[in-house]
mmCIF file of C-alpha atoms in Angstrom:
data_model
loop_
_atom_site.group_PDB
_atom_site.id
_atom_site.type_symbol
_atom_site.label_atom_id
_atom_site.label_comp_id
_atom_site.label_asym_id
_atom_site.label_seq_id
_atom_site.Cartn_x
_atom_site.Cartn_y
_atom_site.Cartn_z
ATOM 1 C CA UNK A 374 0.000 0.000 0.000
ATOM 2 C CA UNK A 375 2.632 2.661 0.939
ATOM 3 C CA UNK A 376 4.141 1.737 -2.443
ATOM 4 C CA UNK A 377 1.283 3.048 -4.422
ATOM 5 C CA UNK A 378 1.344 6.514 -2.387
ATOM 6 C CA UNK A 379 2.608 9.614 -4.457
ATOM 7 C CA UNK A 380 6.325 10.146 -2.840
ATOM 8 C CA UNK A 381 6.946 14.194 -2.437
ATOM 9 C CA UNK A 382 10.312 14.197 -4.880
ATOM 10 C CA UNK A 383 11.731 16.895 -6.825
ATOM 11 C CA UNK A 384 10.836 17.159 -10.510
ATOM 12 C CA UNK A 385 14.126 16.543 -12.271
ATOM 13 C CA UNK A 386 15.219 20.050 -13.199
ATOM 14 C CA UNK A 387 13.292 22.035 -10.578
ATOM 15 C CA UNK A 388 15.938 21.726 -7.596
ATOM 16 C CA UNK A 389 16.002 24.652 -5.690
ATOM 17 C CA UNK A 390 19.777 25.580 -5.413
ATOM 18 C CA UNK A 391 20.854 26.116 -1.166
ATOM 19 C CA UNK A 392 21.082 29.079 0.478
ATOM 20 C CA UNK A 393 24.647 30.837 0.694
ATOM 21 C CA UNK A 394 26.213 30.699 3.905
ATOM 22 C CA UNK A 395 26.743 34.302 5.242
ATOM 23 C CA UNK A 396 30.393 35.573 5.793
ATOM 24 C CA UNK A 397 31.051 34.522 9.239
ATOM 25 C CA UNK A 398 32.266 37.796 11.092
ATOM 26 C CA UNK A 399 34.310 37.982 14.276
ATOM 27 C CA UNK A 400 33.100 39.428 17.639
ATOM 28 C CA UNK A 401 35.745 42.004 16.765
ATOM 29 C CA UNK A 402 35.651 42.577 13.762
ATOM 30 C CA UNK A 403 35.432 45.925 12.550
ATOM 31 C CA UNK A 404 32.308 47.117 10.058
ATOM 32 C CA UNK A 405 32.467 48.562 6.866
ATOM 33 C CA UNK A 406 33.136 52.484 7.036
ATOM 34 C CA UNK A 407 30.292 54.898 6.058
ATOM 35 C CA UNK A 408 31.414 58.708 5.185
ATOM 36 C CA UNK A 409 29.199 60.789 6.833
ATOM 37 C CA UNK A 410 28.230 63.949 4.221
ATOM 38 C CA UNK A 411 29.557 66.300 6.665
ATOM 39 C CA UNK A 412 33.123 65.084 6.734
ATOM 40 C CA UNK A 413 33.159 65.506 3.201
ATOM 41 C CA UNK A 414 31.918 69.226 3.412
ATOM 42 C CA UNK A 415 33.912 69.736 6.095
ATOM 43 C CA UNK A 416 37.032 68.856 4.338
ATOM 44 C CA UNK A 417 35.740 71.020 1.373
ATOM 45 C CA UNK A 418 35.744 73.875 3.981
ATOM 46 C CA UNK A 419 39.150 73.436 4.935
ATOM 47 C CA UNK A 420 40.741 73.192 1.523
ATOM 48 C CA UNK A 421 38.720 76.841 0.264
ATOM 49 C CA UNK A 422 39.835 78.422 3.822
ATOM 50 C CA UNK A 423 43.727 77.401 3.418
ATOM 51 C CA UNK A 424 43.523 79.280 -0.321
ATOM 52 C CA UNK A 425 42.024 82.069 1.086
ATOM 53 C CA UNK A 426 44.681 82.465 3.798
ATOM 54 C CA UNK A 427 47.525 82.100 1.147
ATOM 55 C CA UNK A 428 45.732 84.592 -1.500
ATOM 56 C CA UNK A 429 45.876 86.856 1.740
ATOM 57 C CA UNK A 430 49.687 86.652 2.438
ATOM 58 C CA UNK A 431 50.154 87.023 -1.253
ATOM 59 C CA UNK A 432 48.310 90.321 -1.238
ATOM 60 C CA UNK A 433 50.110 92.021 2.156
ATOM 61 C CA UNK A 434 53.449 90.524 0.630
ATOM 62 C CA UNK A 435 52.582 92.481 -2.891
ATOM 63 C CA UNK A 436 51.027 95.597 -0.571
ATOM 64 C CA UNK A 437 53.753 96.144 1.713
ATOM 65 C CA UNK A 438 56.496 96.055 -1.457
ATOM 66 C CA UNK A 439 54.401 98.782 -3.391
ATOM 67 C CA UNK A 440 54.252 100.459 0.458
ATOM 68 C CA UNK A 441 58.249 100.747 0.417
ATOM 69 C CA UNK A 442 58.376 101.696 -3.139
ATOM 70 C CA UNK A 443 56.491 104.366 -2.814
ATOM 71 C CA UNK A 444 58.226 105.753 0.640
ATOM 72 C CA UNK A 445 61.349 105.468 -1.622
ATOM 73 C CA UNK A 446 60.266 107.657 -4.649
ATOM 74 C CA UNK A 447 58.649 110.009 -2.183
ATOM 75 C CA UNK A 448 62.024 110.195 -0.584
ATOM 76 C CA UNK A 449 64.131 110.585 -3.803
ATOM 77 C CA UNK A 450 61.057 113.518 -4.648
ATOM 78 C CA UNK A 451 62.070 115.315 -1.622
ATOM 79 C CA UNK A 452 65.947 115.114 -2.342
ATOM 80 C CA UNK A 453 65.090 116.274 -5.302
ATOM 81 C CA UNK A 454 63.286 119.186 -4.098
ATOM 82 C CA UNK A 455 65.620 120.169 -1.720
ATOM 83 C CA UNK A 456 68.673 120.236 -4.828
ATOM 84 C CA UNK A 457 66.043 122.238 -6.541
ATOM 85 C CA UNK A 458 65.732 125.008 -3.582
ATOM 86 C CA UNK A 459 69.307 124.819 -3.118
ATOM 87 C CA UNK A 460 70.159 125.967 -6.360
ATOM 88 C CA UNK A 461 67.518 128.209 -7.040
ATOM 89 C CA UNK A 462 67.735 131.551 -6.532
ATOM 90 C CA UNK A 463 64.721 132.606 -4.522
ATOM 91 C CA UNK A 464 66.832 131.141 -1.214
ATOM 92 C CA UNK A 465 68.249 134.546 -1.723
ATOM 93 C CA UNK A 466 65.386 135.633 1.133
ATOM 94 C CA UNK A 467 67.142 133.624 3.441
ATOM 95 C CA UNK A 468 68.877 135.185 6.296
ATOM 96 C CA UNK A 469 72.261 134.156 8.592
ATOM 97 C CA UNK A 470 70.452 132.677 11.634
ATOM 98 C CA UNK A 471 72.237 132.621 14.737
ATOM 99 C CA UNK A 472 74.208 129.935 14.646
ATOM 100 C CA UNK A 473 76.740 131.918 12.685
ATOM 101 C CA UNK A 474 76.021 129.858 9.408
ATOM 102 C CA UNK A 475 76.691 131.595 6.223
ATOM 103 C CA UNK A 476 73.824 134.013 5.006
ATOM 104 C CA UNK A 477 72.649 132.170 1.491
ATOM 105 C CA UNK A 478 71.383 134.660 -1.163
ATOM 106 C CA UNK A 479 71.387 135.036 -5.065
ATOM 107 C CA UNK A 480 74.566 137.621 -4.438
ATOM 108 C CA UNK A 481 76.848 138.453 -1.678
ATOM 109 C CA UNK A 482 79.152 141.267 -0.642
ATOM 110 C CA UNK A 483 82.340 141.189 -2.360
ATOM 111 C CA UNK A 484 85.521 139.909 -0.347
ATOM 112 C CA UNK A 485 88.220 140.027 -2.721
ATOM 113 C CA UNK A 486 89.777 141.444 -5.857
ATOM 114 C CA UNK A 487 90.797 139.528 -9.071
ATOM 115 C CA UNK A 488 94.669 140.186 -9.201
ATOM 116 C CA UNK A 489 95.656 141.410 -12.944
ATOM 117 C CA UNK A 490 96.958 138.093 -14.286
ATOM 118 C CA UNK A 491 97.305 139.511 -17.606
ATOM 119 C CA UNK A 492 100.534 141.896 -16.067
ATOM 120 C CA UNK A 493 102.185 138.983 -14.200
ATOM 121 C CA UNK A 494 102.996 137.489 -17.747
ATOM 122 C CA UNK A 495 106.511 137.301 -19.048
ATOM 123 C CA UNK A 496 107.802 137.991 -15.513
ATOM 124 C CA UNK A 497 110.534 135.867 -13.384
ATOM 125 C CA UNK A 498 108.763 134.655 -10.415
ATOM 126 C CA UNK A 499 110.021 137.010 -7.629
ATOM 127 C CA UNK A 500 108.623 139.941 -10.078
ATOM 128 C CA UNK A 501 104.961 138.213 -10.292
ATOM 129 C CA UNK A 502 105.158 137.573 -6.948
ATOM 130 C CA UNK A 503 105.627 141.452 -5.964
ATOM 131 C CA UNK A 504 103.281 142.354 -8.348
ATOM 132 C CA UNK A 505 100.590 140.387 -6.997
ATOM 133 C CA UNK A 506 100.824 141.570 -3.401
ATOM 134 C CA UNK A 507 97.840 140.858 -1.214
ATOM 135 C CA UNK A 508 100.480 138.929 1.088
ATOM 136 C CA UNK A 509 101.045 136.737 -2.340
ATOM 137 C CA UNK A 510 102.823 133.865 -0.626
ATOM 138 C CA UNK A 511 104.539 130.690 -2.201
ATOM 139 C CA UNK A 512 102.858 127.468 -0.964
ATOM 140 C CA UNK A 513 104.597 124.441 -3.776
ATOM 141 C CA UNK A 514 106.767 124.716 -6.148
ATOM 142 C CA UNK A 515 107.836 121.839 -8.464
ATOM 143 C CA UNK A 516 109.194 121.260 -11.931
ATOM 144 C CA UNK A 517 107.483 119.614 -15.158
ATOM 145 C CA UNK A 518 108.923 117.041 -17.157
ATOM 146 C CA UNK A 519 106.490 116.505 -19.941
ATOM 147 C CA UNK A 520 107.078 116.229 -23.270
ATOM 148 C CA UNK A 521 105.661 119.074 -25.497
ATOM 149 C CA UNK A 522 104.386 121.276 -22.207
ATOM 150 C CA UNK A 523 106.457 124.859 -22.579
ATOM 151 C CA UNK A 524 105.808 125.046 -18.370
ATOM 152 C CA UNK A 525 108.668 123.687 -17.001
ATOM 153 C CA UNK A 526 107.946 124.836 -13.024
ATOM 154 C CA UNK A 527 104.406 125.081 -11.449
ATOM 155 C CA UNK A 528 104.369 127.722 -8.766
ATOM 156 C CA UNK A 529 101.159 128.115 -6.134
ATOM 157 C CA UNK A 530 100.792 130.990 -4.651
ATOM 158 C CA UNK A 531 98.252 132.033 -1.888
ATOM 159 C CA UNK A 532 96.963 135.211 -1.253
ATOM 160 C CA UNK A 533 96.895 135.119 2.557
ATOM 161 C CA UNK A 534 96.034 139.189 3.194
ATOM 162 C CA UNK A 535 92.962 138.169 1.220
ATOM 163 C CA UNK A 536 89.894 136.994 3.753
ATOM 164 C CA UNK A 537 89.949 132.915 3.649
ATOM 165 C CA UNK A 538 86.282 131.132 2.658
ATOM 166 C CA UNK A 539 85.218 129.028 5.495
ATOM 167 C CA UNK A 540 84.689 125.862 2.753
ATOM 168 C CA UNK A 541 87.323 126.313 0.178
ATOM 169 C CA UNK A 542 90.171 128.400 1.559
ATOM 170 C CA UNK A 543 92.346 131.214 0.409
ATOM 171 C CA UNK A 544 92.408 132.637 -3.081
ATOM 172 C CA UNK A 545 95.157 131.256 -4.423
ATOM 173 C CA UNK A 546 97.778 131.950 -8.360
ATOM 174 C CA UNK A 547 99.168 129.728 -10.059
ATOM 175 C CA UNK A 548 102.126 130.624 -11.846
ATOM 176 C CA UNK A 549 103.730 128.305 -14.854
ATOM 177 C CA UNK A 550 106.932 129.737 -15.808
ATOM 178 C CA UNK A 551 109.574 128.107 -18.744
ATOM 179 C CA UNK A 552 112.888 127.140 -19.135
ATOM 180 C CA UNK A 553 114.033 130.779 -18.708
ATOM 181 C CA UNK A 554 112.323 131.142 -15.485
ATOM 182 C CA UNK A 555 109.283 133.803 -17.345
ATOM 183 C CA UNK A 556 106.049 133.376 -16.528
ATOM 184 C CA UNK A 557 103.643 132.214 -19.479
ATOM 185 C CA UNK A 558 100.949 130.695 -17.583
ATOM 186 C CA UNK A 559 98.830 132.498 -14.922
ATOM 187 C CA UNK A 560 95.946 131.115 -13.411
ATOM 188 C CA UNK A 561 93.729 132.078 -10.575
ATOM 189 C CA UNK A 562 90.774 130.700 -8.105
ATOM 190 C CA UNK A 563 88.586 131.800 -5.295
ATOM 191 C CA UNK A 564 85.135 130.809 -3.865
ATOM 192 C CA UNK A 565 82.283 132.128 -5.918
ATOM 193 C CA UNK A 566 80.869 133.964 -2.558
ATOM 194 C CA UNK A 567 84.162 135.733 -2.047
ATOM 195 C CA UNK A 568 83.370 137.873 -5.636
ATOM 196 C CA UNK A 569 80.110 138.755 -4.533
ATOM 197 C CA UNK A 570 78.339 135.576 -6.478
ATOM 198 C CA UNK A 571 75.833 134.039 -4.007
ATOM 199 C CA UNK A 572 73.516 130.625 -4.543
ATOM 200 C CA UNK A 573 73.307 131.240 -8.317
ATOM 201 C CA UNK A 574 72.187 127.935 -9.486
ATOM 202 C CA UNK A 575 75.536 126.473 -12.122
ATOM 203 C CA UNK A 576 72.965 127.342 -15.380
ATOM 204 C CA UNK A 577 72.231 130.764 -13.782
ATOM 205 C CA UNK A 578 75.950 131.396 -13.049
ATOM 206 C CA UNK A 579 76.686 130.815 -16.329
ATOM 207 C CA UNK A 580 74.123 132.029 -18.571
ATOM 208 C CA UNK A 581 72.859 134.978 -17.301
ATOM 209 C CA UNK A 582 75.339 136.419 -14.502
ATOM 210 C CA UNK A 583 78.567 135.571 -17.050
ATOM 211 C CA UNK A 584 80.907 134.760 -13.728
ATOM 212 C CA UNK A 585 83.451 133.429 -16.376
ATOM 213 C CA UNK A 586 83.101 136.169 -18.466
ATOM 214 C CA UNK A 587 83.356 138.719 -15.306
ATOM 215 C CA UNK A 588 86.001 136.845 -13.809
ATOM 216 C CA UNK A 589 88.503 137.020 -16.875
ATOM 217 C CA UNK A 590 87.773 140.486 -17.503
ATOM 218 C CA UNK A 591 88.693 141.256 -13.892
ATOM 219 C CA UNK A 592 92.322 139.607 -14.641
ATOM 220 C CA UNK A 593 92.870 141.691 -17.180
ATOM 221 C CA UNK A 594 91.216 139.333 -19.989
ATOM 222 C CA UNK A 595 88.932 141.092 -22.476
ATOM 223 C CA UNK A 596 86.544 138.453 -23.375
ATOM 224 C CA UNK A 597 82.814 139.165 -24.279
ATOM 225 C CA UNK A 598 79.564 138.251 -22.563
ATOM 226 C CA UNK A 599 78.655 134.863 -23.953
ATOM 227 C CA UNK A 600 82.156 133.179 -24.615
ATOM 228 C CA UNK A 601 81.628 130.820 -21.996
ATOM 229 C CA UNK A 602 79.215 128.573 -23.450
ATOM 230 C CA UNK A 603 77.637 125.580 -21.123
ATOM 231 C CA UNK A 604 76.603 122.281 -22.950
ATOM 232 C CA UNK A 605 72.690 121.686 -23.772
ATOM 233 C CA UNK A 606 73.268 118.604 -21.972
ATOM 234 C CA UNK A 607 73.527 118.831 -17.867
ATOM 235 C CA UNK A 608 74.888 115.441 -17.409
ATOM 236 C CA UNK A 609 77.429 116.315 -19.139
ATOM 237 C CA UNK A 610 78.797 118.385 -16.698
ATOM 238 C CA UNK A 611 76.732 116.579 -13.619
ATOM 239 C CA UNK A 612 77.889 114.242 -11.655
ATOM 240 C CA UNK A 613 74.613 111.989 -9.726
ATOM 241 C CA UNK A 614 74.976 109.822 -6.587
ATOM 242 C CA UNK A 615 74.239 106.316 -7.251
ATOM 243 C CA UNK A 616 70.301 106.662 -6.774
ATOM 244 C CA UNK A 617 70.629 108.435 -10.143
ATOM 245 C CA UNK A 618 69.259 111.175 -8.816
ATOM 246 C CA UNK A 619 70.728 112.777 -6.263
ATOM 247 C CA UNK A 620 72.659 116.041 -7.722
ATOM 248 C CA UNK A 621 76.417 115.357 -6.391
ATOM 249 C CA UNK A 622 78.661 117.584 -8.436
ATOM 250 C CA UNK A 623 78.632 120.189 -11.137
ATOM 251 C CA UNK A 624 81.718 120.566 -12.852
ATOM 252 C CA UNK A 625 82.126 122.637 -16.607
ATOM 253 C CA UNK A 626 85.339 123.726 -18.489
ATOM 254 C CA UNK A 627 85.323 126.408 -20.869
ATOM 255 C CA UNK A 628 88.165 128.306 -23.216
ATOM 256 C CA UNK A 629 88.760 130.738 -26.110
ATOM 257 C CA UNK A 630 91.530 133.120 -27.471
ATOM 258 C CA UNK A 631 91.784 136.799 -26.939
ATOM 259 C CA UNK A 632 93.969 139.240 -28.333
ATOM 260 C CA UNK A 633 96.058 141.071 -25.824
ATOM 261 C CA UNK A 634 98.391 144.020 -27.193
ATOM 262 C CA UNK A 635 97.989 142.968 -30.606
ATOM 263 C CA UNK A 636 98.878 139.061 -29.842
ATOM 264 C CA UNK A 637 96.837 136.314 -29.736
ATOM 265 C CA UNK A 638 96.245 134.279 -26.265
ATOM 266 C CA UNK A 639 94.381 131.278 -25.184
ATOM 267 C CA UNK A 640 92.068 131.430 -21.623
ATOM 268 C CA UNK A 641 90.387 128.809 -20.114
ATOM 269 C CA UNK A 642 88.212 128.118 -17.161
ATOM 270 C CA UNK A 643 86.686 125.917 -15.114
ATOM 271 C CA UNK A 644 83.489 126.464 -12.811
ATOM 272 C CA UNK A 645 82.639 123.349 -9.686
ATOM 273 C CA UNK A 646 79.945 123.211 -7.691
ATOM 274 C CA UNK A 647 80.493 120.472 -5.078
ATOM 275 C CA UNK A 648 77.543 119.504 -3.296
ATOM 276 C CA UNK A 649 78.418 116.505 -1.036
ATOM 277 C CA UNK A 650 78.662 118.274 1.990
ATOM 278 C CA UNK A 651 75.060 119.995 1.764
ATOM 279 C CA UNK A 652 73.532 116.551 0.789
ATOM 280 C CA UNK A 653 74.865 115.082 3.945
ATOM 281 C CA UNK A 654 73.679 118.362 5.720
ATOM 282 C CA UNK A 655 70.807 119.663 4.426
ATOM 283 C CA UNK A 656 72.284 123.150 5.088
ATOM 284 C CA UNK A 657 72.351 125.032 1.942
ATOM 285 C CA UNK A 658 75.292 126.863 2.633
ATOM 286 C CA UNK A 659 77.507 124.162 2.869
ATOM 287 C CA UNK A 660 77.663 124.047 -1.173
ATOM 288 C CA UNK A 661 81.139 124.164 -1.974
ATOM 289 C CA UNK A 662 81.543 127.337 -5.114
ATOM 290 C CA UNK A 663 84.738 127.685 -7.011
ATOM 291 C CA UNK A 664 85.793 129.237 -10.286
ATOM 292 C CA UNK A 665 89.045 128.550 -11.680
ATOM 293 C CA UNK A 666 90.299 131.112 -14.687
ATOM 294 C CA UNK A 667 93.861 130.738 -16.805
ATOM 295 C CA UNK A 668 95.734 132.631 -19.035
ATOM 296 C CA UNK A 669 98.625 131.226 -21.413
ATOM 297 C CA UNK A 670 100.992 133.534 -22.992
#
């Protein structure tokens, strides 16, 4: 009987396949990790904050170097301006305060005379020296080996009854005499101040006072108004500290010929303004002013 009861089998080809076991995991084991959104965000926040900060430093960096370049043209702009008042001649308002400090002014009172260099010429050197006077004293004296040069002895001589500048010293000749012992080369200098020339600016000087000119004529040199002729181009004759800018020395050489007694004679000249001392200062009056005039037989 139990033979002829239906058994419960499988259909061939309708097994249903076993469960997979699950992946056994450890009491310790750790689980999977899960990102929560806000670490990621957080992060994010971070990273745009650090930028920020660097963009920041960037811009003080580039802020404080246009800071110092600025506080260095504004201070080359006031060295600028105070070359510009020093050598313009409006300073000629200003007074001697009283710290004794030399009055500064567009022209002066006149301290000493131009000794006739023109009459020293063809003279022996005790003769020019006589003839000079103003306590004409010799200071050097040495002789001149060069080839071609008709000066064989170089004589200084200073003028020491003549009132001293505070800056540049004495007047002073200089005598060139030959191989006969004759004078035929007389040259001369003083401070600007000391002939009555005051903070002229070197242009002004130049152009429109004539100091050469006056100078020359005052030695006995009959030279017109306008012979001395300064270059178009100031840094020519201008010497700058090495900022570029800062006005450190003026410095101009000028000749011609004259005719004296019916001969022909060469003159030359040089003008220096020396302004080291008043850029170190700041005191106008510490410009240094000298003029330098010659004569050749």
């Amino acid at each position: 009987m139990e033979s002829l009861e239906p058994r419960d089998e499988p259909v061939l080809g309708d097994e249903v396949p076993a469960a997979m076991p699950s992946q056994p995991r450890g009491r310790h084991g750790k689980p999977d990790p899960v990102e929560h959104p806000h670490l990621k965000k957080s992060r994010r926040v971070r990273r745009v904050l650090v930028i920020i900060v660097a963009l920041l430093v960037v811009l003080a960096c580039a802020l404080g170097y246009f800071a110092f370049q600025l506080w260095n043209e504004s201070s080359r702009a006031m060295v600028q301006q105070t070359q510009a008042q020093q050598q313009s001649t409006d300073v000629g308002n200003l007074s001697q305060d009283n710290s004794g400090k030399d009055a500064v002014s567009a022209t002066t009172a006149k301290k000493t005379e131009v000794p006739n260099l023109v009459g020293v010429l063809g003279q022996t050197q005790d003769a020019a020296i006589t003839a000079l006077a103003h306590g004409a004293t010799v200071t050097s004296s040495k002789d001149v080996n060069e080839e071609g040069n008709s000066v064989k002895k170089s004589v200084t001589v200073a003028l020491t009854a003549e009132p001293a500048d505070s800056r540049s010293g004495t007047p002073t000749v200089y005598l060139g005499l030959d191989a006969d012992g004759k004078v035929i080369q007389a040259g001369y200098s003083a401070a600007t101040a000391s002939l009555g020339y005051g903070s002229l600016s070197f242009a002004d000087a130049v152009k429109n006072e004539h100091i050469v000119e006056k100078t020359l004529r005052e030695a006995g040199v009959n030279v017109t108004d306008g012979s001395a002729k300064l270059p178009t181009d100031k840094t020519s004759y201008s010497t700058y500290a090495s900022d570029g800018t800062t006005l450190v020395k003026e410095n101009c050489s000028f000749n011609g010929t004259v005719d004296i007694n019916g001969a022909a004679h060469t003159w030359s000249s040089v003008l220096m303004y020396d302004y080291s001392t008043a850029n170190a200062s700041g005191n106008l009056a510490d410009t240094v002013r000298i003029i330098y005039i010659y004569i050749n037989a």
